[in-house]
């Protein structure tokens, strides 16, 4: 051997000592979703959601039936994967949420880079790192892509969903990949996390990519499997009043809201699936598919109305269990499409990535490589027990710690009198019975209590006592669910506008701004479609709304209520009831109109009953008063059950009972609008609402008889010259 060849050989041995040769090292792609439980994927048994690309991944790979996170909250789960450590181990007893500098000085990506990998990271970061920490220093290519909002305006003025942007960056990463270097690419989605600050059902709360517009629109989603009220009632009070319950009223507390939000959530899942399909096609086109391992998982599970909860943050299976799919094209054909029963953790992923890359797994890592399981040879000493905990936001989310094995799960909520749970997962997989007080299970209880003590000591020891009192987030059964989390004044009203910003409102800034301390909508007369500004803090049901309004001459606006977002028309379009604001027509100013629905329900000055068939009949009148333009006027809208009343400056303008069960809405969003037509300026200030009881009764049609000589409300549009209003007695007889 020549001296030159000897030096090259020695150099290669030095560079790749303890590693695989470059040609043998696979590429690694990690798709990581947010807030996704296993029940929302086709390959895990969901019969409705369409996830063909993820299902295909499971069909050619390994689907883990028992994959869990050590702590079910975004930033802890994500930091666990980056560092290879549980939250208790990367933090400190007095501040466990904050990663110590030494714990995150070297991430798994750094070790892969040292081993010759090119690394990329695109998407949600959300890790509580030390001051001055620079995540971009730990990857060759890095771009944090967050939500708030999900839709990002592009250079050409178009909107692109963050899911699509993340995969766009991933495909760009592929296109610049050197042929002689392996890569590890992370695409960490924000979806399917709700837009928590936007509680408009559907497109507001769970925004989806436009590529899946309309999916599931006619699908009826099955109700939560564990939605029996007695299941919620069995929870201790500290769980019944926590954020899990508060957010239940944001998302799932009515059948209509549940259906709308579930369809939207499924669209987010299908949007991820479609983006993954786009990436895998690019991977094949680049000729890289046969040596690229693809991993799919989520940062935590998700309560989707089950047990009366929303979110995660609990010891129950819905929160801890996550999807995990690994497709390694190098494994034998007979090992593909299998379901692994071995217990996997998010802790295992960084060790697995390093193992695939031929990089030595640090001794400090607390997980184990899944490589052998994927290849079909589960190690004989594989774990039979896992440790789980929650300590994030301890002053509002009950903290717990405990262990789980194939048969039993034990946890204790250590800030709440060490309240203990013991569940038999074999006989009671839904964890409906707490055996902690059962004398027949005391031996098991004591054993698992000891194991928890041991694991706590091994992982960093007990946490410091709670520094501030625990704060309940809601009552279990609020009188008005829209008041959950709201700030009420002494009269029970909620301020909707701070007089300075459009915070808590959503609309196009080309039309909406704040001017002179008022919400201000302006159009130059060229509008082709009404433009809406929507309140995002909650839906509204029964309420008393007060607002001062000023509109210029020729102006036309309206206060939308109990509305519905219409993304098939436009992101900010709202349909539903409307108290009209019309400058130059006293017969329309303050009337009750239904945008993109039944249209005019009552003109100003008409007392109306809408019959069960949706026909509006005038049963009385009151004087019509003119209110001058360019002057502030007090508008009031009072809605109680199916009774609607409007006033301007104390003068009644509408009084209507709606008995049309098909056409009416009992809950929805609040919005204001600028209207097509002449140039105008509309302003709103001193905007406030009092949410009334959700349980106000719905009046019966039989108790509101329509006089025989009542005439029908004049419909909108041009009518024949000889048009005469229908008479109720004649309409009934026909």
XYZ file of C-alpha atoms in Angstrom:
734
model
C 0.000 0.000 0.000
C 1.411 3.399 -0.950
C 1.877 6.063 1.712
C -0.840 8.166 0.021
C -3.407 5.348 0.112
C -2.473 4.592 3.719
C -3.065 8.182 4.766
C -6.469 8.237 3.043
C -7.492 4.981 4.720
C -6.396 6.218 8.138
C -8.259 9.494 7.587
C -11.491 7.725 6.681
C -11.211 5.460 9.693
C -10.696 8.521 11.840
C -13.613 10.469 10.409
C -16.062 7.590 10.505
C -14.824 5.809 13.616
C -17.849 4.217 15.245
C -19.987 5.227 12.261
C -21.314 3.613 9.130
C -19.734 4.290 5.777
C -21.404 7.163 3.897
C -23.096 4.882 1.369
C -24.685 2.832 4.164
C -26.041 5.742 6.157
C -29.713 6.440 5.457
C -31.326 9.807 5.080
C -33.822 10.606 7.847
C -37.020 12.612 7.450
C -39.051 13.402 10.555
C -42.627 14.688 10.195
C -43.831 15.910 13.591
C -47.404 17.095 14.168
C -48.987 18.981 17.037
C -51.931 17.892 19.193
C -52.762 14.672 17.406
C -54.091 11.499 18.939
C -54.073 8.141 17.157
C -57.821 8.185 16.517
C -57.442 10.832 13.806
C -55.613 8.707 11.233
C -57.005 6.135 8.820
C -54.257 3.609 9.550
C -55.172 3.738 13.234
C -58.784 2.899 12.484
C -60.528 6.198 11.742
C -63.143 5.401 9.049
C -63.737 9.025 8.010
C -60.493 10.980 7.831
C -58.624 10.707 4.534
C -54.891 10.149 5.061
C -53.774 8.024 2.088
C -50.110 9.068 2.206
C -49.710 8.434 5.925
C -51.625 5.164 5.576
C -49.274 4.155 2.761
C -46.345 4.958 5.019
C -47.761 2.565 7.624
C -48.369 -0.076 4.935
C -44.711 -0.071 3.910
C -43.333 0.473 7.416
C -43.997 -0.127 11.107
C -46.949 1.334 12.965
C -46.477 1.496 16.724
C -49.640 0.639 18.592
C -48.228 1.701 21.959
C -46.348 4.945 21.440
C -46.471 7.565 24.199
C -44.989 10.861 25.292
C -43.396 11.313 28.685
C -45.197 14.659 29.159
C -48.204 15.761 27.143
C -47.480 19.379 26.331
C -45.885 20.945 23.261
C -42.639 22.490 24.448
C -41.658 19.775 26.913
C -42.253 17.007 24.382
C -40.284 18.865 21.723
C -37.364 19.664 24.027
C -37.338 16.026 25.127
C -36.769 14.940 21.527
C -34.112 17.568 20.907
C -32.192 16.760 24.105
C -32.926 13.059 24.677
C -34.047 13.863 28.244
C -37.343 14.005 30.104
C -38.495 17.394 31.269
C -37.599 16.645 34.862
C -34.067 15.800 33.735
C -33.356 18.736 31.422
C -34.773 21.304 33.856
C -34.275 22.013 37.543
C -36.530 21.288 40.548
C -37.341 24.969 40.941
C -37.815 25.662 37.206
C -38.428 22.368 35.395
C -39.884 23.961 32.253
C -36.674 25.842 31.413
C -33.912 23.751 29.854
C -30.509 24.013 31.530
C -27.676 25.219 29.256
C -25.694 22.018 29.709
C -28.725 19.844 28.870
C -29.270 21.442 25.459
C -25.749 22.472 24.545
C -25.592 19.507 22.161
C -28.770 18.385 20.396
C -29.167 15.186 18.397
C -28.831 17.317 15.286
C -25.378 18.451 16.414
C -24.273 14.855 16.847
C -25.570 13.948 13.392
C -23.718 16.921 11.921
C -20.528 15.753 13.606
C -21.177 12.386 11.978
C -21.300 13.914 8.512
C -25.027 14.597 8.146
C -26.516 17.720 6.637
C -29.374 18.777 8.894
C -32.450 20.879 8.283
C -35.248 22.157 10.481
C -38.391 23.895 9.287
C -41.514 24.607 11.325
C -42.588 25.009 14.905
C -39.781 25.459 17.431
C -41.496 26.298 20.767
C -38.780 25.037 23.114
C -37.987 26.907 26.343
C -34.255 27.241 25.936
C -31.719 29.247 27.985
C -31.395 32.993 27.412
C -29.514 33.751 24.238
C -29.980 30.271 22.794
C -29.754 30.229 18.993
C -31.511 27.197 17.476
C -30.168 28.067 14.035
C -26.680 27.233 15.313
C -27.698 23.587 15.691
C -28.807 22.941 12.106
C -27.297 23.540 8.694
C -30.570 25.079 7.567
C -33.138 26.410 9.998
C -36.342 28.410 9.694
C -38.891 28.721 12.461
C -42.364 28.813 10.888
C -45.130 29.379 13.391
C -48.845 29.978 13.455
C -50.649 33.157 14.644
C -51.639 33.296 11.871
C -51.571 30.020 9.986
C -52.028 31.817 6.674
C -48.886 33.698 5.651
C -49.096 36.469 3.079
C -46.681 35.871 0.213
C -44.804 38.391 -1.933
C -47.508 38.201 -4.600
C -50.234 38.929 -2.039
C -51.528 35.351 -1.883
C -51.916 33.385 1.346
C -50.109 30.119 2.052
C -50.747 27.814 4.988
C -47.846 27.056 7.322
C -48.168 23.315 6.601
C -47.537 23.998 2.929
C -44.702 26.422 3.650
C -42.889 23.915 5.851
C -42.988 21.291 3.115
C -42.021 23.909 0.511
C -38.850 24.509 2.532
C -38.292 20.758 2.861
C -38.473 20.298 -0.899
C -36.068 23.207 -1.413
C -33.725 21.479 1.045
C -33.854 18.335 -1.104
C -33.064 20.252 -4.261
C -29.858 21.599 -2.741
C -28.767 18.286 -1.209
C -25.211 17.162 -2.118
C -25.180 13.722 -3.723
C -22.411 12.357 -1.505
C -23.819 13.368 1.904
C -26.676 11.923 4.010
C -29.246 14.308 5.447
C -31.581 14.523 8.429
C -34.570 16.752 7.783
C -37.109 17.851 10.394
C -40.495 19.206 9.327
C -42.316 20.082 12.537
C -45.860 21.233 11.867
C -47.962 23.616 13.945
C -51.037 21.731 12.772
C -53.192 20.372 14.225
C -52.865 22.875 17.079
C -55.872 25.141 17.433
C -55.475 28.864 16.940
C -56.248 29.399 20.625
C -56.699 33.141 20.331
C -59.306 32.657 17.607
C -62.334 30.756 18.854
C -64.477 31.091 15.768
C -65.520 27.525 14.941
C -63.969 25.964 11.874
C -61.648 28.129 9.808
C -60.923 30.405 12.763
C -60.033 27.830 15.393
C -58.625 25.066 13.165
C -57.441 26.711 9.916
C -56.687 24.275 7.122
C -54.730 24.512 3.835
C -56.805 25.682 0.904
C -56.022 22.445 -0.943
C -58.540 20.640 1.283
C -61.330 23.220 1.119
C -64.739 21.555 1.301
C -63.577 18.155 2.563
C -65.942 16.502 5.066
C -68.538 19.269 4.603
C -71.384 16.773 4.316
C -69.891 14.260 6.765
C -71.466 13.755 10.169
C -68.662 13.063 12.636
C -69.408 10.547 15.380
C -69.676 12.150 18.827
C -66.833 11.677 21.323
C -66.715 8.050 22.394
C -66.308 8.950 26.072
C -68.817 11.781 26.257
C -71.176 10.297 28.850
C -71.638 13.131 31.410
C -71.106 10.697 34.267
C -67.501 10.186 33.088
C -66.836 13.883 33.612
C -68.709 13.906 36.900
C -66.400 11.214 38.281
C -63.344 13.466 37.940
C -61.915 15.190 41.021
C -62.748 18.867 41.246
C -59.220 20.017 40.356
C -59.593 18.299 36.954
C -63.166 19.497 36.431
C -62.114 23.145 36.725
C -58.820 23.168 34.840
C -57.832 24.367 31.346
C -59.038 21.048 29.896
C -62.546 22.042 30.877
C -62.163 25.714 29.968
C -61.161 24.878 26.410
C -63.950 22.345 26.114
C -66.254 25.370 25.982
C -64.133 26.891 23.239
C -64.412 23.853 20.966
C -66.739 20.984 21.724
C -69.583 22.027 24.042
C -72.411 22.055 21.473
C -73.179 19.539 18.723
C -72.921 22.260 16.059
C -69.561 23.536 17.303
C -68.267 19.975 17.632
C -69.196 19.097 14.047
C -67.748 22.307 12.627
C -64.483 22.015 14.542
C -64.034 18.291 13.911
C -64.470 18.794 10.173
C -61.922 21.600 10.327
C -59.511 19.485 12.370
C -59.822 16.595 9.903
C -59.058 19.032 7.082
C -55.878 20.025 8.907
C -54.913 16.339 9.130
C -55.678 15.772 5.450
C -53.732 18.936 4.653
C -50.686 17.468 6.396
C -51.213 14.206 4.543
C -51.357 15.965 1.196
C -48.197 17.930 1.960
C -46.428 14.696 2.926
C -47.523 13.210 -0.389
C -46.034 16.183 -2.189
C -42.748 15.744 -0.339
C -42.510 11.992 -0.940
C -43.090 12.605 -4.654
C -40.188 15.077 -4.627
C -38.081 12.538 -2.737
C -38.694 9.932 -5.439
C -38.032 12.431 -8.193
C -34.670 13.217 -6.573
C -33.829 9.504 -6.517
C -33.532 9.480 -2.718
C -36.553 7.443 -1.651
C -34.823 4.060 -1.468
C -32.363 5.226 1.175
C -34.589 7.584 3.177
C -36.318 6.590 6.405
C -39.499 8.529 7.115
C -40.814 8.977 10.658
C -44.246 10.353 11.564
C -45.312 11.203 15.105
C -46.924 13.888 17.292
C -45.846 15.898 20.312
C -48.811 14.801 22.432
C -52.280 13.327 22.216
C -55.522 15.265 22.326
C -58.819 15.221 24.203
C -61.455 15.873 21.529
C -64.476 16.203 23.767
C -63.792 12.886 25.479
C -64.436 12.973 29.243
C -65.767 16.527 28.808
C -62.234 17.758 28.125
C -60.277 19.597 25.463
C -56.520 19.868 24.998
C -54.069 17.420 26.555
C -52.477 17.860 30.001
C -53.741 14.764 31.791
C -52.675 11.230 32.658
C -55.354 9.665 30.467
C -54.508 7.671 27.351
C -56.007 10.273 25.015
C -53.323 12.735 26.149
C -50.294 10.434 26.395
C -50.799 8.140 23.403
C -49.525 9.394 20.036
C -49.206 8.029 16.508
C -45.779 6.755 15.543
C -45.020 5.357 12.107
C -41.573 4.503 10.784
C -41.044 3.544 7.147
C -37.548 2.209 6.496
C -37.211 1.144 2.839
C -34.176 -0.986 3.684
C -35.968 -3.546 5.869
C -37.014 -6.889 4.342
C -40.369 -7.043 2.612
C -41.779 -9.400 5.233
C -41.168 -6.782 7.953
C -43.189 -4.073 6.233
C -46.755 -3.181 7.108
C -46.517 -4.636 10.581
C -47.921 -3.334 13.863
C -45.481 -3.247 16.775
C -46.804 -3.767 20.298
C -43.517 -2.740 21.927
C -43.846 0.329 24.142
C -42.245 3.308 22.397
C -41.621 6.805 23.745
C -40.838 10.165 22.213
C -37.616 9.784 24.217
C -36.619 6.977 21.855
C -36.555 9.080 18.704
C -33.240 10.940 19.122
C -31.481 7.684 20.076
C -33.026 6.039 17.005
C -31.886 8.820 14.678
C -28.312 8.557 15.958
C -28.360 4.767 15.726
C -29.459 4.921 12.091
C -26.688 7.388 11.383
C -24.028 5.224 12.964
C -23.425 7.851 15.663
C -22.765 6.777 19.233
C -25.806 7.417 21.440
C -24.790 9.490 24.500
C -25.029 7.711 27.841
C -27.159 10.565 29.189
C -29.973 9.785 26.727
C -32.946 8.229 28.503
C -34.563 6.580 25.478
C -33.558 3.586 23.399
C -33.171 3.047 19.680
C -36.183 1.621 17.852
C -34.015 0.425 14.958
C -34.115 -3.278 15.857
C -37.887 -3.224 16.403
C -38.414 -1.689 12.963
C -36.107 -4.325 11.494
C -38.167 -7.091 13.111
C -36.080 -8.037 16.139
C -37.401 -6.572 19.387
C -34.663 -6.737 22.047
C -35.392 -9.280 24.791
C -34.744 -6.649 27.458
C -37.061 -4.032 25.972
C -38.893 -1.872 28.502
C -42.124 -3.030 30.094
C -42.765 0.188 32.034
C -42.841 3.897 31.235
C -42.702 7.019 33.391
C -45.062 9.938 32.746
C -45.383 13.341 34.324
C -46.780 16.823 33.906
C -45.461 19.929 35.585
C -45.841 22.685 32.968
C -48.014 25.665 33.978
C -48.478 24.104 37.429
C -50.530 27.021 38.727
C -53.283 26.223 36.172
C -52.669 22.645 35.009
C -52.684 19.926 37.698
C -49.217 18.373 37.983
C -48.749 14.601 38.251
C -46.160 11.823 38.061
C -46.488 8.072 37.721
C -45.674 4.855 35.929
C -47.485 2.706 33.393
C -47.068 -0.916 32.327
C -49.080 -3.230 30.097
C -51.608 -3.900 32.840
C -51.720 -0.964 35.242
C -51.275 2.785 35.232
C -50.532 4.683 38.439
C -50.272 8.470 38.855
C -50.423 10.941 41.711
C -51.327 14.612 41.431
C -48.738 15.872 43.884
C -49.972 19.486 44.157
C -53.477 18.270 44.990
C -53.095 16.245 48.139
C -51.273 13.457 46.291
C -54.585 12.412 44.773
C -53.901 8.981 43.275
C -55.262 7.099 40.298
C -54.814 3.407 39.604
C -56.295 1.999 36.409
C -56.386 -1.594 35.195
C -55.646 -1.081 31.506
C -56.559 -4.637 30.555
C -60.020 -4.849 32.104
C -60.694 -1.100 31.913
C -58.837 0.321 28.878
C -60.925 3.506 28.969
C -59.720 4.219 32.531
C -63.210 4.768 33.880
C -62.602 3.191 37.293
C -60.099 4.429 39.837
C -58.839 1.481 41.897
C -56.605 3.511 44.206
C -58.976 3.074 47.136
C -59.815 -0.573 46.370
C -58.441 -2.841 49.160
C -57.926 -5.662 46.646
C -55.398 -3.539 44.745
C -53.371 -2.104 47.616
C -50.369 -4.320 46.905
C -50.274 -3.144 43.287
C -50.784 0.447 44.416
C -47.899 0.320 46.875
C -45.599 -1.348 44.347
C -46.278 1.259 41.652
C -46.005 4.045 44.198
C -42.513 2.770 45.062
C -41.573 2.504 41.380
C -42.692 6.101 40.893
C -40.507 7.207 43.817
C -37.553 5.389 42.287
C -38.050 6.862 38.815
C -38.484 10.370 40.236
C -35.175 9.986 42.085
C -33.450 8.627 38.975
C -34.668 11.428 36.722
C -33.861 14.422 38.914
C -35.768 14.193 42.171
C -38.950 15.810 43.458
C -39.906 19.245 42.196
C -39.987 22.243 44.491
C -43.383 23.087 46.033
C -45.801 25.124 43.949
C -44.770 28.763 44.243
C -48.218 30.293 43.846
C -51.740 29.106 44.574
C -53.412 26.887 42.008
C -55.990 28.826 39.987
C -59.112 27.207 38.582
C -59.824 28.133 34.957
C -63.585 27.663 34.948
C -66.518 26.287 36.820
C -67.535 22.822 35.609
C -70.866 24.132 34.298
C -70.725 27.868 33.520
C -74.051 29.626 33.155
C -72.837 31.343 29.979
C -70.042 29.419 28.283
C -68.919 32.535 26.370
C -67.904 34.064 29.716
C -65.299 31.355 30.350
C -61.991 33.188 30.568
C -63.620 36.590 29.938
C -63.238 39.731 32.054
C -66.607 41.061 33.161
C -67.266 44.541 34.496
C -69.468 45.191 37.518
C -72.598 44.986 35.362
C -71.579 41.707 33.763
C -70.542 43.186 30.412
C -67.448 42.211 28.420
C -65.626 44.949 26.515
C -65.074 43.905 22.890
C -62.811 46.763 21.845
C -59.959 48.469 23.714
C -60.269 51.745 21.808
C -56.731 51.420 20.447
C -56.195 48.222 18.452
C -58.083 45.546 16.539
C -56.784 42.906 18.916
C -59.442 40.176 19.267
C -60.817 40.993 15.815
C -60.034 39.474 12.424
C -60.434 41.187 9.081
C -58.649 42.688 6.102
C -56.546 45.693 7.119
C -57.217 47.194 3.702
C -60.711 47.991 4.958
C -60.474 47.961 8.772
C -58.449 50.070 11.181
C -58.779 52.119 14.358
C -59.476 55.817 13.870
C -60.361 58.361 16.550
C -60.729 55.601 19.126
C -63.254 53.666 17.048
C -63.304 50.529 14.912
C -63.379 52.022 11.442
C -64.383 50.435 8.162
C -63.789 52.331 4.924
C -64.562 51.615 1.284
C -64.161 53.803 -1.796
C -67.253 52.443 -3.514
C -65.470 49.821 -5.568
C -66.214 46.817 -3.352
C -67.300 43.665 -5.155
C -68.138 41.793 -1.935
C -68.972 42.857 1.615
C -65.952 42.961 3.929
C -66.263 41.634 7.472
C -64.450 42.188 10.744
C -65.093 39.299 13.139
C -64.678 39.101 16.905
C -62.466 36.130 17.731
C -62.816 35.669 21.506
C -65.860 33.383 21.515
C -69.078 32.476 19.843
C -72.195 34.203 21.136
C -75.532 32.651 22.017
C -77.879 34.649 24.258
C -76.692 38.187 24.831
C -77.314 41.879 25.352
C -75.065 43.894 23.017
C -74.504 47.671 23.216
C -72.430 49.760 20.799
C -72.211 53.318 19.519
C -72.301 53.580 15.728
C -71.622 56.367 13.265
C -71.992 56.003 9.496
C -71.511 58.509 6.695
C -74.316 59.486 4.323
C -74.969 56.721 1.836
C -73.306 54.195 4.115
C -74.558 50.665 4.679
C -73.228 48.322 7.321
C -74.471 45.846 9.842
C -73.857 44.035 13.110
C -73.693 40.322 12.343
C -74.551 37.946 15.183
C -74.938 34.214 15.665
C -73.138 34.132 12.323
C -71.256 31.396 10.505
C -67.856 31.695 8.849
C -68.036 31.007 5.122
C -64.495 30.126 3.982
C -65.833 28.660 0.742
C -66.592 32.283 -0.201
C -63.745 34.058 1.601
C -61.699 33.721 4.787
C -63.478 36.616 6.514
C -66.971 36.187 5.079
C -69.767 35.703 7.632
C -73.406 34.808 7.112
C -76.213 35.026 9.646
C -78.458 37.449 11.491
C -77.751 41.140 11.095
C -78.886 44.356 12.687
C -78.634 46.669 9.680
C -76.934 50.063 9.896
C -78.256 52.149 6.976
C -77.702 55.892 6.761
C -80.390 56.998 4.304
C -83.311 54.597 4.623
C -85.143 54.574 7.967
C -87.096 51.476 6.898
C -83.850 49.485 6.809
C -81.866 51.093 9.617
C -82.024 48.687 12.568
C -84.000 46.024 10.701
C -83.317 42.292 11.017
C -81.651 40.835 7.953
C -80.048 37.457 7.356
C -76.848 37.639 5.302
C -76.690 34.902 2.625
C -79.732 33.264 4.138
C -83.398 34.119 4.392
C -82.576 37.787 3.652
C -85.034 40.361 5.059
C -86.788 38.900 8.110
C -88.305 42.172 9.316
C -88.145 45.756 8.140
C -87.704 48.496 10.702
C -90.888 49.040 12.713
C -92.284 45.536 12.152
C -93.054 43.002 14.837
C -92.586 39.639 13.147
C -93.106 35.946 13.747
C -91.191 33.538 11.521
C -93.251 30.358 11.275
C -91.760 26.838 11.338
C -91.673 26.805 7.519
C -89.480 29.929 7.472
C -92.147 32.427 6.360
C -92.031 35.835 8.090
C -95.373 37.412 9.124
C -95.980 40.926 10.440
C -97.970 40.698 13.686
C -97.631 44.326 14.796
C -95.888 47.634 14.203
C -94.172 50.462 16.029
C -93.134 53.920 14.843
C -90.256 54.307 12.431
C -87.831 57.066 13.339
C -85.098 58.636 11.224
C -81.571 58.830 12.659
C -79.242 61.305 10.934
C -75.969 60.186 9.337
C -72.538 61.281 10.593
C -73.835 61.230 14.152
C -73.162 58.741 16.956
C -76.155 56.565 17.828
C -76.630 53.903 20.490
C -77.464 50.487 18.984
C -78.676 47.638 21.139
C -79.298 43.995 20.195
C -80.947 41.669 22.711
C -81.241 37.984 21.829
C -82.860 35.527 24.234
C -83.483 32.042 22.890
C -85.376 32.585 19.634
C -86.473 36.128 20.464
C -84.588 38.981 18.746
C -84.939 42.690 19.562
C -83.103 45.745 18.160
C -83.069 49.383 19.310
C -81.466 52.627 18.131
C -81.187 55.380 20.748
C -83.785 53.535 22.800
C -86.298 53.375 19.924
C -87.320 49.766 19.041
C -86.562 48.891 15.439
C -87.064 45.098 15.348
C -88.918 42.525 17.443
C -88.949 39.002 16.011
C -89.640 35.428 17.109
C -87.923 32.787 14.996
C -89.598 29.358 14.946
C -87.819 28.108 11.831
C -85.710 25.294 13.301
C -84.035 24.608 9.963
C -83.127 28.167 9.063
C -82.349 29.750 12.415
C -79.107 29.708 14.374
C -78.867 29.532 18.149
C -75.153 30.299 18.381
C -72.439 31.745 16.178
C -69.887 34.476 15.680
C -70.126 38.261 16.003
C -68.989 40.518 13.168
C -69.439 43.950 11.578
C -69.213 44.793 7.883
C -68.660 47.385 5.216
C -71.072 46.964 2.358
C -70.859 47.087 -1.407
C -72.266 50.300 -2.819
C -71.284 53.948 -2.374
C -68.092 55.079 -0.689
C -68.592 55.052 3.072
C -67.076 55.116 6.525
C -68.588 53.096 9.384
C -67.371 53.449 12.973
C -68.055 51.468 16.145
C -67.007 52.359 19.684
C -67.967 51.542 23.287
C -68.571 47.984 22.061
C -69.704 45.674 24.883
C -71.708 42.516 25.372
C -73.344 40.749 28.293
C -73.513 37.007 27.751
C -76.784 35.646 29.101
C -77.485 32.113 30.261
C -76.980 29.365 27.684
C -80.100 27.669 28.991
C -82.611 30.419 28.248
C -85.739 28.675 26.943
C -86.711 28.435 23.292
C -90.292 29.639 22.899
C -92.911 27.373 21.267
C -94.763 28.396 18.122
C -98.044 27.345 19.697
C -97.642 30.093 22.292
C -97.248 32.835 19.676
C -100.300 32.688 17.482
C -100.174 34.642 14.235
C -103.337 36.719 13.690
C -105.265 35.551 10.580
C -104.974 38.922 8.821
C -101.202 39.169 9.285
C -99.353 39.879 6.064
C -96.008 38.569 4.941
C -92.841 40.628 5.145
C -92.015 42.207 1.812
C -89.117 40.178 0.359
C -85.910 41.670 -0.966
C -85.500 42.425 -4.660
C -87.626 43.735 -7.480
C -91.211 42.503 -7.316
C -93.987 42.471 -9.942
C -96.023 45.680 -10.179
C -99.144 43.887 -8.994
C -97.423 42.169 -6.072
C -99.560 41.914 -2.966
C -98.310 40.576 0.364
C -99.634 37.137 1.277
C -102.196 36.931 4.060
C -101.571 34.366 6.777
C -105.122 32.965 6.892
C -105.081 32.365 3.146
C -101.621 30.845 3.207
C -102.619 28.419 5.957
C -105.828 27.406 4.193
C -103.903 26.692 1.010
